[in-house]
Coordinates of C-alpha atoms in Angstrom, one line a residue:
Chain A
X254 CA -151.9 -101.1 214.7
X255 CA -154.7 -101.2 216.2
X256 CA -158.4 -99.5 216.7
X257 CA -159.7 -99.1 220.0
X258 CA -163.1 -97.8 221.2
X259 CA -165.2 -97.7 224.1
X260 CA -168.9 -97.1 225.8
X261 CA -169.3 -95.2 227.5
X262 CA -167.3 -92.0 227.4
X263 CA -168.3 -91.3 230.6
X264 CA -171.3 -92.3 233.7
X265 CA -171.6 -90.7 236.5
X266 CA -173.0 -93.5 238.9
X267 CA -174.6 -93.6 242.0
X268 CA -172.7 -95.8 245.0
X269 CA -174.1 -99.6 245.1
X270 CA -174.9 -100.3 241.9
X271 CA -172.8 -101.1 239.1
X272 CA -171.4 -99.8 234.6
X273 CA -170.4 -102.4 232.5
X274 CA -167.9 -100.7 229.7
X275 CA -167.0 -102.3 226.1
X276 CA -163.9 -102.4 224.5
X277 CA -164.3 -103.1 220.8
X278 CA -161.1 -103.9 218.5
X279 CA -160.6 -103.5 215.2
X280 CA -159.1 -106.3 214.1
X281 CA -159.1 -110.1 216.4
X282 CA -156.8 -110.1 218.8
X283 CA -155.4 -112.7 221.4
X284 CA -155.2 -111.3 224.5
X285 CA -157.0 -108.1 226.0
X286 CA -156.2 -106.1 228.7
X287 CA -158.2 -103.4 231.1
X288 CA -156.2 -100.5 232.9
X289 CA -157.0 -98.0 235.8
X290 CA -156.2 -94.9 236.2
X291 CA -157.3 -93.1 239.5
X292 CA -157.5 -89.2 239.5
X293 CA -153.9 -87.8 239.2
X294 CA -152.2 -91.6 239.1
X295 CA -150.3 -93.1 236.5
X296 CA -152.2 -96.2 234.3
X297 CA -151.8 -100.1 237.0
X298 CA -153.4 -103.1 234.9
X299 CA -156.5 -104.8 236.5
X300 CA -156.8 -107.7 234.5
X301 CA -155.8 -109.7 231.2
X302 CA -159.1 -111.5 229.0
X303 CA -158.1 -114.3 227.2
X304 CA -161.3 -115.3 224.5
X305 CA -162.5 -118.8 225.6
X306 CA -161.0 -118.6 229.4
X307 CA -161.3 -116.4 232.3
X308 CA -159.4 -113.4 233.6
X309 CA -156.6 -113.5 234.9
X310 CA -156.3 -110.5 237.9
X311 CA -153.2 -108.5 239.2
X312 CA -152.7 -108.1 243.0
X313 CA -155.5 -106.4 244.0
X314 CA -157.8 -106.4 241.9
X315 CA -160.7 -110.1 242.0
X316 CA -163.5 -110.9 239.6
X317 CA -166.6 -110.5 242.5
X318 CA -165.4 -106.4 241.7
X319 CA -163.9 -106.1 238.1
X320 CA -166.3 -109.0 236.4
X321 CA -164.8 -109.7 232.7
X322 CA -166.0 -111.2 229.6
X323 CA -164.5 -111.8 226.5
X324 CA -166.7 -113.6 224.2
X325 CA -165.0 -113.3 221.0
X326 CA -161.6 -112.2 219.7
X327 CA -162.1 -108.4 219.2
X328 CA -165.1 -107.4 222.1
X329 CA -164.4 -107.4 226.2
X330 CA -166.3 -105.4 228.8
X331 CA -165.5 -105.2 232.0
X332 CA -168.2 -104.7 234.8
X333 CA -166.9 -102.3 238.0
X334 CA -169.3 -104.3 241.2
X335 CA -171.0 -102.1 244.3
X336 CA -169.3 -99.1 243.3
X337 CA -168.5 -96.3 245.5
X338 CA -166.6 -93.2 245.4
X339 CA -163.2 -94.4 245.1
X340 CA -164.3 -96.2 242.1
X341 CA -163.9 -93.0 240.3
X342 CA -161.4 -93.6 237.5
X343 CA -160.5 -93.7 234.2
X344 CA -161.4 -97.2 232.9
X345 CA -158.7 -97.9 229.1
X346 CA -158.5 -101.1 226.9
X347 CA -155.7 -102.0 225.6
X348 CA -154.5 -104.4 222.9
X349 CA -150.6 -105.3 221.9
X350 CA -150.2 -105.5 218.2
X351 CA -146.3 -106.0 216.9
X352 CA -145.4 -105.5 220.0
X353 CA -146.2 -102.2 220.5
X354 CA -149.2 -101.5 223.0
X355 CA -152.5 -99.7 221.6
X356 CA -155.4 -97.4 224.4
X357 CA -158.7 -97.2 223.6
X358 CA -160.1 -93.3 224.6
X359 CA -160.9 -94.5 228.2
X360 CA -164.6 -94.3 230.2
X361 CA -164.2 -92.0 232.8
X362 CA -166.5 -92.8 235.8
X363 CA -168.0 -90.4 238.7
X364 CA -169.5 -92.4 241.6
X365 CA -171.5 -90.2 244.1
Chain B
X1091 CA -140.8 -104.3 241.9
X1092 CA -140.2 -102.3 239.1
X1093 CA -140.8 -98.7 239.8
X1094 CA -140.6 -96.3 237.2
X1095 CA -140.4 -92.2 237.4
X1096 CA -141.2 -89.7 235.0
X1097 CA -139.1 -86.1 235.8
X1098 CA -139.9 -83.1 236.1
X1099 CA -143.8 -83.2 237.3
X1100 CA -144.8 -80.8 234.9
X1101 CA -142.9 -78.3 232.8
X1102 CA -143.9 -75.5 230.3
X1103 CA -142.0 -73.6 227.8
X1104 CA -142.4 -71.3 225.4
X1105 CA -143.5 -72.3 221.2
X1106 CA -140.3 -73.5 219.4
X1107 CA -137.9 -74.4 222.3
X1108 CA -136.8 -78.0 222.5
X1109 CA -138.5 -80.3 224.9
X1110 CA -137.0 -82.6 227.1
X1111 CA -138.3 -85.5 229.3
X1112 CA -137.0 -87.7 231.1
X1113 CA -137.6 -91.6 232.3
X1114 CA -136.2 -93.0 234.9
X1115 CA -136.6 -97.4 235.5
X1116 CA -135.3 -99.6 238.2
X1117 CA -134.7 -102.6 236.8
X1118 CA -132.6 -103.0 233.4
X1119 CA -134.2 -106.0 232.6
X1120 CA -136.7 -104.6 230.6
X1121 CA -138.4 -106.2 226.9
X1122 CA -139.4 -102.9 225.9
X1123 CA -139.9 -99.3 226.6
X1124 CA -142.9 -97.2 225.3
X1125 CA -142.9 -93.3 224.8
X1126 CA -146.9 -92.3 225.0
X1127 CA -148.7 -89.1 225.4
X1128 CA -152.6 -88.6 227.4
X1129 CA -154.8 -85.4 226.5
X1130 CA -157.1 -84.1 229.0
X1131 CA -159.9 -86.4 229.6
X1132 CA -158.6 -88.3 226.6
X1133 CA -157.2 -92.5 226.0
X1134 CA -152.9 -93.0 225.4
X1135 CA -151.7 -92.6 222.0
X1136 CA -148.1 -94.5 221.7
X1137 CA -145.9 -92.5 220.0
X1138 CA -142.4 -94.8 220.3
X1139 CA -141.9 -97.3 221.4
X1140 CA -137.9 -99.0 222.2
X1141 CA -137.2 -103.0 221.9
X1142 CA -134.1 -103.8 225.0
X1143 CA -131.6 -103.9 221.6
X1144 CA -131.9 -99.9 220.4
X1145 CA -130.5 -96.9 221.8
X1146 CA -133.0 -94.6 219.7
X1147 CA -136.1 -93.6 217.6
X1148 CA -137.3 -91.7 215.9
X1149 CA -140.6 -90.1 214.3
X1150 CA -141.2 -86.3 213.0
X1151 CA -140.0 -84.2 215.5
X1152 CA -139.9 -87.0 218.3
X1153 CA -136.9 -88.4 219.6
X1154 CA -136.1 -91.0 221.9
X1155 CA -133.0 -92.7 223.3
X1156 CA -132.7 -95.5 225.9
X1157 CA -130.0 -96.2 228.0
X1158 CA -131.2 -99.7 229.8
X1159 CA -127.4 -99.8 231.9
X1160 CA -128.5 -96.9 233.9
X1161 CA -132.1 -97.3 233.8
X1162 CA -132.8 -94.1 231.9
X1163 CA -135.0 -92.7 229.0
X1164 CA -135.1 -89.7 227.4
X1165 CA -137.8 -88.2 225.0
X1166 CA -137.0 -85.4 222.9
X1167 CA -139.5 -83.1 221.1
X1168 CA -137.6 -80.8 219.2
X1169 CA -138.9 -76.9 218.1
X1170 CA -142.1 -77.5 220.5
X1171 CA -145.6 -76.8 219.6
X1172 CA -149.4 -75.6 221.1
X1173 CA -150.6 -78.5 220.0
X1174 CA -147.9 -80.7 221.5
X1175 CA -149.0 -79.2 225.3
X1176 CA -150.4 -82.7 226.8
X1177 CA -149.8 -84.9 229.2
X1178 CA -146.6 -87.8 228.4
X1179 CA -145.8 -90.9 229.7
X1180 CA -143.5 -93.3 229.8
X1181 CA -144.1 -97.5 230.6
X1182 CA -141.9 -100.0 231.0
X1183 CA -142.3 -103.8 230.1
X1184 CA -139.8 -105.9 231.7
X1185 CA -138.7 -109.3 230.8
X1186 CA -140.2 -111.3 233.3
X1187 CA -143.8 -109.2 233.1
X1188 CA -146.7 -111.0 231.0
X1189 CA -148.0 -109.1 227.7
X1190 CA -149.8 -106.6 227.9
X1191 CA -148.1 -105.6 231.7
X1192 CA -146.7 -102.2 231.4
X1193 CA -145.3 -100.4 234.5
X1194 CA -146.0 -96.5 233.6
X1195 CA -144.7 -93.7 235.1
X1196 CA -147.2 -90.7 236.6
X1197 CA -146.1 -88.4 233.5
X1198 CA -145.1 -85.1 232.8
X1199 CA -147.4 -82.3 231.9
X1200 CA -146.4 -80.2 229.0
X1201 CA -147.7 -76.3 228.0
X1202 CA -146.4 -74.9 225.3
X1203 CA -147.2 -71.3 225.3
X1204 CA -147.6 -69.4 222.2

């Protein structure tokens, strides 16, 4: 299993600003994943973050909008840049362990 | 493209009744299927993982079945309790999907009344 923590748990931000979300895992993992859950909708994968290489983004998501860092095997950050109200969502960090997917508690972002 | 559907979208039952939650998927080429629970404003808790070669998995009051050929999975929760109130999500990983890429259903919101 894996225990994942995220900071901040929630934030309210003004449009045009950026927010960086941190994700910490209690064990070393090769890949970390960032998901988004928009209000009333299900989860969508944003990108996969490997240590030592650039993140791989899913269709519809770009690095300029969602830059990701992966400095070591237990930590990653996701930045939501130049925010608009449409970015209001829950952002979740995830890892895979033993073929099972584990998720962090999420960061609830509201953009005004 | 894989599509995952969960029916019903919402369900309310009195305490003690058994819960039956359905999940269907359009592409049977799956690696595994996972059931999660999400409490309001919180992350996801993994409940059960079923590999494509398995027919069912059990954990306590929870039992999940998988019929890959018909593209269906069912989560049974026996003798429901108010603490079972949450949104239940199913997610599939396709055989051609990269690690960590899950296709999620929209969820079933469950309320168990005392």
